[in-house]
Coordinates of C-alpha atoms (C1' of nucleotides) in Angstrom, one line a residue:
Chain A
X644 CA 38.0 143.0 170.5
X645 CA 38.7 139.7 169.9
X646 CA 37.1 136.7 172.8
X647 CA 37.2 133.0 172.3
X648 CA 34.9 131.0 174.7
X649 CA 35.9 127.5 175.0
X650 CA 33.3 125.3 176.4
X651 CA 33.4 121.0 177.2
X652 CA 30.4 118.8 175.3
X653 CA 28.6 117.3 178.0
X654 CA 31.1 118.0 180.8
X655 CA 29.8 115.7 183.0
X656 CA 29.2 112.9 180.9
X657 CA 32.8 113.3 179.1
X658 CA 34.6 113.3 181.8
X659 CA 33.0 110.2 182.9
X660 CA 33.6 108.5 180.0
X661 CA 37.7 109.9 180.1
X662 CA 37.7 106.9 182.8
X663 CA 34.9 104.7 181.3
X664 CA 35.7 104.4 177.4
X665 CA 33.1 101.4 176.9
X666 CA 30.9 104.3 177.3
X667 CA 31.7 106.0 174.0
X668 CA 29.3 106.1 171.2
X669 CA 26.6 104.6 174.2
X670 CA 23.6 107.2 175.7
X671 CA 24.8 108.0 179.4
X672 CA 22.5 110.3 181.7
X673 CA 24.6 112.1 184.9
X674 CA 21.7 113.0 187.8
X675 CA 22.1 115.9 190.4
X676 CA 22.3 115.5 193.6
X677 CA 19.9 113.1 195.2
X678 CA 19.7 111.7 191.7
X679 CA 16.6 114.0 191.1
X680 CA 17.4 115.2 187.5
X681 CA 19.3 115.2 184.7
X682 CA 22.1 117.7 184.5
X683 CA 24.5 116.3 181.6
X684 CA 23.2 114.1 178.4
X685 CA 25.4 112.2 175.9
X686 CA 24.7 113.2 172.1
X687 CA 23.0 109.7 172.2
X688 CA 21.0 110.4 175.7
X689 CA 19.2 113.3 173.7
X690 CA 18.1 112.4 170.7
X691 CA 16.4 109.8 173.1
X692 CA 14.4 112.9 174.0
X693 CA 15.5 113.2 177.6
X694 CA 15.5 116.7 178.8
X695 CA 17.8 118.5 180.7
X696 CA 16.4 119.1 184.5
X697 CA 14.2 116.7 183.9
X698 CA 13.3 114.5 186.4
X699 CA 14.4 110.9 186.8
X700 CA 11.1 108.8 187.5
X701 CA 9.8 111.3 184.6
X702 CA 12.5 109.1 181.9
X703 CA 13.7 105.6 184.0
X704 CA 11.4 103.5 181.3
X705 CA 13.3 104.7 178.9
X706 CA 17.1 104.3 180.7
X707 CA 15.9 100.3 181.3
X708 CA 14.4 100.3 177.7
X709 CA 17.4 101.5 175.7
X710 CA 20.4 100.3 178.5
X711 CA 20.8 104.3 179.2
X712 CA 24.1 104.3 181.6
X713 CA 22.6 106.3 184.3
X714 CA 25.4 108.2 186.9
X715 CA 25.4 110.0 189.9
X716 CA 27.4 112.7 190.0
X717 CA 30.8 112.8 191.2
X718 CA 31.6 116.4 191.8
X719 CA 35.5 116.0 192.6
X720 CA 36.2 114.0 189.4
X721 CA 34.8 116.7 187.4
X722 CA 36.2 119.8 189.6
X723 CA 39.5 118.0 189.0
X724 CA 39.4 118.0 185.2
X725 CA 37.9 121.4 185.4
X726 CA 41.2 122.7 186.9
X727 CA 43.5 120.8 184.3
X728 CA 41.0 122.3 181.5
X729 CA 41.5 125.3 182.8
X730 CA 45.1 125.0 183.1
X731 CA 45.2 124.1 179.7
X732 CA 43.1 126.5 178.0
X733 CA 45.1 129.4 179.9
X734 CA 48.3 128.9 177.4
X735 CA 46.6 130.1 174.7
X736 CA 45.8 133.7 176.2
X737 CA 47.7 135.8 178.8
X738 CA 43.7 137.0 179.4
X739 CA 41.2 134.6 180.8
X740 CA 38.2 134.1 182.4
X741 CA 36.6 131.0 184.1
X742 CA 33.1 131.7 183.5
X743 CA 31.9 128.3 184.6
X744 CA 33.2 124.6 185.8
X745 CA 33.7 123.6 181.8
X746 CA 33.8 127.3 180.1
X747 CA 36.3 129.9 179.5
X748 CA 36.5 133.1 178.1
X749 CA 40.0 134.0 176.0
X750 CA 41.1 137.4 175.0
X751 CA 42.3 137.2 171.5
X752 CA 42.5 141.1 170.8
X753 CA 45.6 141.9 168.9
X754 CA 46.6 138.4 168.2
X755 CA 47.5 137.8 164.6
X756 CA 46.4 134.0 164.6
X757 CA 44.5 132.5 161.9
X758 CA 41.1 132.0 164.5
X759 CA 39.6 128.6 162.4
X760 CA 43.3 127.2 162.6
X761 CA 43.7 128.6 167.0
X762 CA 40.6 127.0 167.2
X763 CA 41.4 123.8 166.0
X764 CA 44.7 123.3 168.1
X765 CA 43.3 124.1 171.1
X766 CA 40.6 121.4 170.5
X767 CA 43.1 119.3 169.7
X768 CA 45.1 120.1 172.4
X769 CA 43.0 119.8 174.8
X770 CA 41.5 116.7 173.4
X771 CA 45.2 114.8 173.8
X772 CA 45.8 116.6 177.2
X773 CA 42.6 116.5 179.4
X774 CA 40.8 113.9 177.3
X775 CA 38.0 116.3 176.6
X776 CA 36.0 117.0 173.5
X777 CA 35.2 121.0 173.1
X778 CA 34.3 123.4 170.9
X779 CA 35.4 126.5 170.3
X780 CA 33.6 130.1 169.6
X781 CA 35.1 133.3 168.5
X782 CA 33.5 136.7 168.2
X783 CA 33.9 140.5 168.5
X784 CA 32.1 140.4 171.9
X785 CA 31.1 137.7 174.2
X786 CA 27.6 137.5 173.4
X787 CA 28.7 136.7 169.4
X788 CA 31.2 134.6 171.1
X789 CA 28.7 132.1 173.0
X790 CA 26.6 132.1 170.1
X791 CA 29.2 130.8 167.8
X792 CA 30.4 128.1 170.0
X793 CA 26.3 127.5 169.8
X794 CA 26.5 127.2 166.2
X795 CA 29.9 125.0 166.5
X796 CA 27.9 122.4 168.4
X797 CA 25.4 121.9 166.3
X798 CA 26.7 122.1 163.1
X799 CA 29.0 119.2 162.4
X800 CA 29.9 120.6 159.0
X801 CA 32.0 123.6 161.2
X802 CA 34.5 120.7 162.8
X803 CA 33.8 122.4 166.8
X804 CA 35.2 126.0 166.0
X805 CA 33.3 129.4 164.6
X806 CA 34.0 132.4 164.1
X807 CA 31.9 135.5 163.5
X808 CA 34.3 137.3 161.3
X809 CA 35.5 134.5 159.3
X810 CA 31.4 133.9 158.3
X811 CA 30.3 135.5 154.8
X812 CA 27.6 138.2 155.5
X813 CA 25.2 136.0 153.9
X814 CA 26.3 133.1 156.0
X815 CA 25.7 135.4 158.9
X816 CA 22.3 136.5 157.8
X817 CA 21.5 132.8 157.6
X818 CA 22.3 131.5 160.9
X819 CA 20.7 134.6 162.3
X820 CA 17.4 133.8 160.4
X821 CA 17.4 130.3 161.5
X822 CA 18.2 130.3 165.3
X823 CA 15.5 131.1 167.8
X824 CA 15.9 133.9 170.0
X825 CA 16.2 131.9 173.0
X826 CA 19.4 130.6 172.2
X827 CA 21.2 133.6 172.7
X828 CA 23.0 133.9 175.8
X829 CA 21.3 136.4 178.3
X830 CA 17.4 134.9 176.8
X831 CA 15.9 133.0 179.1
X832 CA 12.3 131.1 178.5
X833 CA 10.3 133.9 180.4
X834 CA 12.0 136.7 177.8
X835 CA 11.8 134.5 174.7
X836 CA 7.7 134.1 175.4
X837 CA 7.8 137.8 175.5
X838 CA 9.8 138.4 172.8
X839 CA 7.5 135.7 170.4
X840 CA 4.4 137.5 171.7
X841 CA 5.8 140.6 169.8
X842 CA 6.3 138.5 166.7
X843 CA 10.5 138.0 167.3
X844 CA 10.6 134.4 166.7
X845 CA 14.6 134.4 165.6
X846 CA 17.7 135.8 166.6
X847 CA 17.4 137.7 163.2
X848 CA 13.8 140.0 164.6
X849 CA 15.3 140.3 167.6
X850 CA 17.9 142.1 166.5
X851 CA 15.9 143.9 164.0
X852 CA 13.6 145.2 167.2
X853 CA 14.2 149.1 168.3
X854 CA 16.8 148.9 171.0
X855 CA 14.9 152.0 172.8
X856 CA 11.6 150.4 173.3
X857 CA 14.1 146.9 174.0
X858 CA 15.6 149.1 176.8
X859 CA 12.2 150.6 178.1
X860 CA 10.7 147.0 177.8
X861 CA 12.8 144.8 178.8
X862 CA 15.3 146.6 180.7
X863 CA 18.9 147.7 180.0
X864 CA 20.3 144.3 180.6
X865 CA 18.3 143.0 177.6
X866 CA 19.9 146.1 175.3
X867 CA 23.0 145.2 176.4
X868 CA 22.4 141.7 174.9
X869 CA 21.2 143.2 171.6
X870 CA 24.0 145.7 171.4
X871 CA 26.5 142.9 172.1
X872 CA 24.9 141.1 169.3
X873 CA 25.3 143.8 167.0
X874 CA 29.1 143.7 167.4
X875 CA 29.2 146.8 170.5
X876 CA 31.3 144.8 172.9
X877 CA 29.2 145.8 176.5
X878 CA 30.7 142.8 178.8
X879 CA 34.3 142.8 179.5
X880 CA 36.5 140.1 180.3
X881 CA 36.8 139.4 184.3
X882 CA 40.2 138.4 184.6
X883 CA 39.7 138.1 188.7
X884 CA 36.4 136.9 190.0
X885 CA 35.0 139.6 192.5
X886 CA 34.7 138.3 195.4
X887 CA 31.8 136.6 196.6
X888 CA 28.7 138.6 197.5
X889 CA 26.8 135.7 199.1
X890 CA 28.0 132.0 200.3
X891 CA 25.2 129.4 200.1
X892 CA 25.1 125.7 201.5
X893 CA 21.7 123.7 201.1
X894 CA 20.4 120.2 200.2
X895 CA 17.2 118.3 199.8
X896 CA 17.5 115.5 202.2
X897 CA 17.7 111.9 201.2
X898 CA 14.0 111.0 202.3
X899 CA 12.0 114.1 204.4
X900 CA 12.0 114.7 207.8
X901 CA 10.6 115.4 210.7
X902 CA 12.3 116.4 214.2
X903 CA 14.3 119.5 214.8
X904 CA 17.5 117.0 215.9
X905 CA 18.1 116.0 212.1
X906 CA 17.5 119.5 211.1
X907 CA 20.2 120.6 213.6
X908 CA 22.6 117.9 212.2
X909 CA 22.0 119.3 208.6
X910 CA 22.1 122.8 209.3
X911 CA 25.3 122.3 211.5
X912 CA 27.0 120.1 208.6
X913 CA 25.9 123.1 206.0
X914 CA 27.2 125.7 208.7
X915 CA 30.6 124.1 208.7
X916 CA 31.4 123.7 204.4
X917 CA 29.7 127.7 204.3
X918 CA 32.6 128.8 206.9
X919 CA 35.4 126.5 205.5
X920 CA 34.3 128.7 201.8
X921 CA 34.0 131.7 203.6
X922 CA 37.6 131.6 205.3
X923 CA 39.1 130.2 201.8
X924 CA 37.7 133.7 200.2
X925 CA 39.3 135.5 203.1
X926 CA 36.2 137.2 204.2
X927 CA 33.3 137.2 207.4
X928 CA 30.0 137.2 207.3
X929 CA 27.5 140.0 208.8
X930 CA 24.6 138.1 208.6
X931 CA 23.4 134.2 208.4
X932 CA 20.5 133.3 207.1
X933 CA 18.5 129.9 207.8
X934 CA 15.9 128.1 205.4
X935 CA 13.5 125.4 206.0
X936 CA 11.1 123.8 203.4
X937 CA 9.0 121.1 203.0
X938 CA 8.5 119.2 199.7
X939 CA 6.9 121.9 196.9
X940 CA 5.7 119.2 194.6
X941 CA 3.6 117.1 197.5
X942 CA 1.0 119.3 196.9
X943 CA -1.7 117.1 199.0
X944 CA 1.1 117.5 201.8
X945 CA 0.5 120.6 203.8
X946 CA 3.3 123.3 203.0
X947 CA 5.6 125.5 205.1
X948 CA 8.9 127.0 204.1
X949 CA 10.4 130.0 206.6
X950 CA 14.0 131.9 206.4
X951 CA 15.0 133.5 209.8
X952 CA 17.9 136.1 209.5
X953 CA 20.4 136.8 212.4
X954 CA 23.2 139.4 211.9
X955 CA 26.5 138.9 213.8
X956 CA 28.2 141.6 215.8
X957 CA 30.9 141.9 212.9
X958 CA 31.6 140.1 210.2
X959 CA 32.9 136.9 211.0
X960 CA 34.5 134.0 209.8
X961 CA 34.3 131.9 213.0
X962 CA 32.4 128.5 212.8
X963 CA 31.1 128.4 216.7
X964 CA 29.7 132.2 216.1
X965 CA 28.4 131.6 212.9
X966 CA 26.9 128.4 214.0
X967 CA 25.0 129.6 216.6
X968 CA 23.6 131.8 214.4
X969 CA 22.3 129.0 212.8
X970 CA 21.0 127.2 214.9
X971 CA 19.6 130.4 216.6
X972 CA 17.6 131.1 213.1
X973 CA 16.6 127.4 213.5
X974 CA 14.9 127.4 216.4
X975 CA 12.9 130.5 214.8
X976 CA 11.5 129.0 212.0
X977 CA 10.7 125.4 213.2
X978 CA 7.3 124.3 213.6
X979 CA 6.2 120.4 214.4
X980 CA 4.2 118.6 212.3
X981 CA 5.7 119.0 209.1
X982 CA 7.6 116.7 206.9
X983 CA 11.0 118.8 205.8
X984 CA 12.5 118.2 202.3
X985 CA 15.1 120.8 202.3
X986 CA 17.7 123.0 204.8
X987 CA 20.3 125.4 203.8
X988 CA 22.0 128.4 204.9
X989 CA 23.1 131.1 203.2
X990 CA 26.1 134.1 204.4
X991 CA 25.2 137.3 203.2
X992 CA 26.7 140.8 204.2
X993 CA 30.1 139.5 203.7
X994 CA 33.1 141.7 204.2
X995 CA 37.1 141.8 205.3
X996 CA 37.7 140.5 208.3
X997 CA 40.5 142.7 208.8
X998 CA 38.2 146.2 207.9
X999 CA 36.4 146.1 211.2
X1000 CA 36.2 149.0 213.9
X1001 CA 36.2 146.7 217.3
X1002 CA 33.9 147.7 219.7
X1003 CA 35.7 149.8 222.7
X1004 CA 33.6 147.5 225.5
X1005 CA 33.1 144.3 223.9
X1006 CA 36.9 142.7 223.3
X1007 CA 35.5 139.1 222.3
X1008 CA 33.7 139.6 219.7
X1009 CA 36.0 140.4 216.6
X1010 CA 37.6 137.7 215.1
X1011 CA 41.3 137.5 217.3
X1012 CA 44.0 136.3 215.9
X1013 CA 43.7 132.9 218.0
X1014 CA 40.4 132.2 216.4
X1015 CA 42.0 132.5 213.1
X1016 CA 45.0 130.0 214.3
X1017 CA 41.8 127.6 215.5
X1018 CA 40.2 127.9 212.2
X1019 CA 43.3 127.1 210.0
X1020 CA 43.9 124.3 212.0
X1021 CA 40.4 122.8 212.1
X1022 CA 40.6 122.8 208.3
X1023 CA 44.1 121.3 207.8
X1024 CA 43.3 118.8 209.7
X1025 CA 39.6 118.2 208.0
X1026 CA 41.5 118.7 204.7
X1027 CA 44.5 116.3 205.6
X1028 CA 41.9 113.4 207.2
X1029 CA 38.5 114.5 205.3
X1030 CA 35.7 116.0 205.7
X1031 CA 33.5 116.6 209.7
X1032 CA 36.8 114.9 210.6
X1033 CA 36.4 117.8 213.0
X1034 CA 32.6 118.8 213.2
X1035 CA 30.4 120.2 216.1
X1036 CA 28.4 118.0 218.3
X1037 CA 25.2 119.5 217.0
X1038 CA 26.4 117.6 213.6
X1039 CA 25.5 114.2 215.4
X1040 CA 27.5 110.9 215.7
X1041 CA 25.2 108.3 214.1
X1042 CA 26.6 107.3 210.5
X1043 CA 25.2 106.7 208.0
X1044 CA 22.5 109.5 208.6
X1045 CA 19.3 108.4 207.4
X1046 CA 18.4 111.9 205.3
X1047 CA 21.7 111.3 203.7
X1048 CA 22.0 112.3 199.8
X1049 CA 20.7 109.4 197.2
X1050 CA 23.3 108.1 195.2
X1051 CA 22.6 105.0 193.5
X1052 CA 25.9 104.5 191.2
X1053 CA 28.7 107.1 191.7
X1054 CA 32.0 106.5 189.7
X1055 CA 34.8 106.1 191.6
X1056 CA 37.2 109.4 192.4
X1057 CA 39.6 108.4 190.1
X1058 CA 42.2 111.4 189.9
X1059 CA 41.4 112.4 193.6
X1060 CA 41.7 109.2 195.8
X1061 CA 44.6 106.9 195.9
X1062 CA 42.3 104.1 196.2
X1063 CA 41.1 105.2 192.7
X1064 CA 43.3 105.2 190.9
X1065 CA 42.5 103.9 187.6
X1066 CA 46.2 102.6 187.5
X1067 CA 47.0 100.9 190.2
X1068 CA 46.4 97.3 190.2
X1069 CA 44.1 95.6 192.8
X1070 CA 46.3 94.1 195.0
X1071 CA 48.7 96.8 195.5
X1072 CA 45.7 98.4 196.1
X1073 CA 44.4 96.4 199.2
X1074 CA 48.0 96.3 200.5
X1075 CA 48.3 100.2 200.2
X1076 CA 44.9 101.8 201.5
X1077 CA 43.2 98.9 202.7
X1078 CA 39.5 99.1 203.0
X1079 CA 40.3 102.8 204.4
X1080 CA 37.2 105.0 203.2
X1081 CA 38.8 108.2 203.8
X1082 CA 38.9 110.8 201.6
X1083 CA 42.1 112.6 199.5
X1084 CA 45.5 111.7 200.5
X1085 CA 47.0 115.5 200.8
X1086 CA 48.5 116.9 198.0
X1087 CA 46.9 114.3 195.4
X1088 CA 44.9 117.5 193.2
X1089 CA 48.3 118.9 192.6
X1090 CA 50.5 116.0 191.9
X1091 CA 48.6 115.7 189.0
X1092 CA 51.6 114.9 186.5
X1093 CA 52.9 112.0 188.0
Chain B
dT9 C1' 8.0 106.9 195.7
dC10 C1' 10.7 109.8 192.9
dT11 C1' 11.6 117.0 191.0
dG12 C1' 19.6 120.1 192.3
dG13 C1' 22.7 123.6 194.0
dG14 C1' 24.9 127.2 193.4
dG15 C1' 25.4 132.2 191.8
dT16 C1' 24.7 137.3 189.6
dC17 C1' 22.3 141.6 188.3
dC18 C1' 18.3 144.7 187.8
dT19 C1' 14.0 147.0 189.1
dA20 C1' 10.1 148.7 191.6
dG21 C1' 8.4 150.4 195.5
dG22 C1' 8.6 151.9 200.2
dA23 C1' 10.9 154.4 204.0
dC24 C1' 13.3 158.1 205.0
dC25 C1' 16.0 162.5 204.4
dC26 C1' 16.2 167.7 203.7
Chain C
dT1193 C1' -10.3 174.6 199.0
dC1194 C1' -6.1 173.1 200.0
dT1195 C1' -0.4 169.4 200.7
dG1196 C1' 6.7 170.1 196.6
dG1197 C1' 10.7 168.4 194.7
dG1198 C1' 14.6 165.9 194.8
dG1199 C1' 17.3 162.5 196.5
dT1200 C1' 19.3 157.9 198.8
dC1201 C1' 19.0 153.4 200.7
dC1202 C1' 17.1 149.0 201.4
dT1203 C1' 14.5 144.9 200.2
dA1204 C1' 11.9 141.5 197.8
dG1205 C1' 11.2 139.5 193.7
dG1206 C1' 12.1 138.4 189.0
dA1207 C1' 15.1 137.4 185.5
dC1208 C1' 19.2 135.2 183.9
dC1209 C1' 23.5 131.9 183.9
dC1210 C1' 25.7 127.0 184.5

DNA sequence: TCTGGGGTCCTAGGACCC
DNA sequence: TCTGGGGTCCTAGGACCC
């Protein structure tokens, strides 16, 4: 075997800076949601020493000290890119798999290329066709893989490409020697403690461990890890994702929160984007499950957190079933007197719609083919006018909701909003769109090469 | 004052079966 | 003076990933 992994430098951040190029060469932080924490760091942001995940107040002396641009994120300009990446990356192997939003496994196996000189065009490649700097990792399995494209990072004397079978023994022996364990993909912080308590410091003891007491240790998913490292492919390529097991929607609110009426809004908003992904993967749910929480960290606060689960009669992919359900579990789990920081939902038991045995005395229950028609149209017309264009009473009509999501200083949609356009001047812009707010124009995401 | 939002797989232990 | 052996299924929790 032969896999490439292909992954963006600070996805978020470089695809910000596609639309921002003042930001080149400057430190730029992106936050998650809420602008809690940091989730993508500019070469410049770390050497600052700011940490990814870590939070905001922890580090905002040092944004105002050194003039870090600080971003919220702005999930459809980097799903956007993601898909042209993708699209991109996909030429250079009839065998791909999207492991992540700015990663992607290619099947080289039988290819004769020179792998240093693949590597460099599609860096170049997609440098002058997405705009995005990546680098590029090649290896026998994917484990080798990922850890090559670790060593193509950091080493700016490799030019963004490595590959394991292009590397002297000795040269492999070295970078083995000198790179922790934990950079390995499949370590995590909790196995790399273990793994220094035994005396593995480096990739290198690691792999020198014995893969039966590794196995009886650690578990088999561990060996796996080692094996792959020793060049014994054990991961294969996923061409097709399998479909979903689990569908989650939850957020921390804005500021916390107190009566069961907000909670209902947020629940019935989360209810609504977990059906709308449910019905794009063609399946129902079986069972819905509701979460509550207060804040973890106000530990002089007192604490509650509950999940209720409700099955459904079958699986289902119908919003009114699934959100009273919801708000079914709701009423379960809420108690008075507590100051919420977080609400989600999750659909679990998930299964064909079509695979069900219908019930000989209960005709309403399935999913009928007019519920389906209902569906499709309530998400046309939520896609074609945006998003709760449609929603359930329970979502509430006052706007701007006062839990709503922090976001102090979100770029604008530039490849997914007319309004946005980078291109378009101001005043065509006013006599165009106006002041309208709305979301995606239909058909923008694919109209992509205009 | 302020700490994200998704996912997957594996394992251990309990319930239950014959 | 004493209570088998073999199996499956389910769930919660822990680990990992980005």
């Amino acid at each position: 075997m032969r896999i490439a992994i292909v992954d963006a430098n600070n996805f978020y951040v470089s695809c910000e800076r596609l639309f921002q190029p003042s930001l080149e060469g400057r430190p730029v932080v992106v936050l998650s949601n809420n602008d809690g924490c940091a989730v993508a760091r500019s070469a410049e942001a770390k050497a600052m020493g700011i940490q990814m995940g870590q939070p905001y107040f922890q580090w905002r002396h040092l944004a105002n000290k050194h003039r870090i641009t600080v971003l919220s994120s702005n999930y459809a300009l980097y799903a956007d890119l993601s898909n042209r990446l993708m699209g991109v990356l996909g030429q250079f192997s009839p065998v791909q798999e999207v492991y992540s939003i700015d990663e992607s496994f290619l099947d080289l196996t039988g290819m004769t290329v020179d792998s240093l000189l693949l590597g460099a065009t599609i860096r170049e490649r997609v440098r002058r066709w997405v705009g995005l700097p990546v680098c590029v990792g090649m290896g026998p399995t994917k484990t080798l893989a990922k850890l090559c494209n670790h060593f193509a990072k950091k080493r700016p004397d490799m030019a963004g490409v490595c590959d394991w079978d292009s590397l002297s023994t000795e040269a492999q022996a070295n970078l083995l020697a000198e790179t922790p364990a934990g950079e390995v993909w499949g370590i995590g912080r909790r196995i790399e403690d273990r793994l220094m308590a035994r005396g593995a410091c480096s990739v290198a003891d690691f792999l020198s461990m014995n893969p039966t007491h590794i196995q009886q240790q650690f578990g088999v998913t561990l060996a796996r890890t080692q094996a792959e490292l020793r060049g014994t492919p054990c991961l294969s390529i996923e061409e097709v994702s399998p479909p979903k097991q689990q569908i989650m929607c939850s957020r921390s609110f804005g500021q916390q929160v107190t009566d069961l009426t907000a909670l209902r809004e947020a629940i019935t908003l989360h209810t609504c984007r977990a059906a709308e992904k449910l019905r794009k993967e063609g399946q129902g749910a079986g069972m819905v499950q509701v979460t509550i929480r207060t804040n973890p960290f106000q530990t002089q606060e007192p604490q509650y957190g509950r999940s209720a689960h409700v099955a459904m009669r079958y699986p289902t992919a119908d919003t009114r079933k699934l959100l009273e359900a919801a708000l079914q579990g709701l009423q379960e789990v809420y108690r008075e007197g507590f100051r919420y920081a977080k609400a989600g939902i999750l659909l679990t038991d998930l299964g064909t719609r079509g695979a069900v045995t219908t019930d000989l005395f209960d005709h309403h229950s399935a999913d009928t083919e007019k519920t389906d028609r209902l569906m499709s149209t309530l998400d046309a017309v939520n896609r074609r006018y945006g998003k709760s264009t449609i929603a359930p009473g329970t979502a509430g009509l006052k706007a701007p909701r006062e839990w709503a999501m922090r976001r102090g200083n979100t770029s604008p949609s530039y490849t997914t909003r007319w309004a946005d356009l980078p291109v378009v001047s101001a005043n065509l812009q006013q006599g165009i769109v106006g002041n309208n707010q709305s979301t995606g124009t239909p058909g923008t995401k694919n109209r992509r090469s205009s």
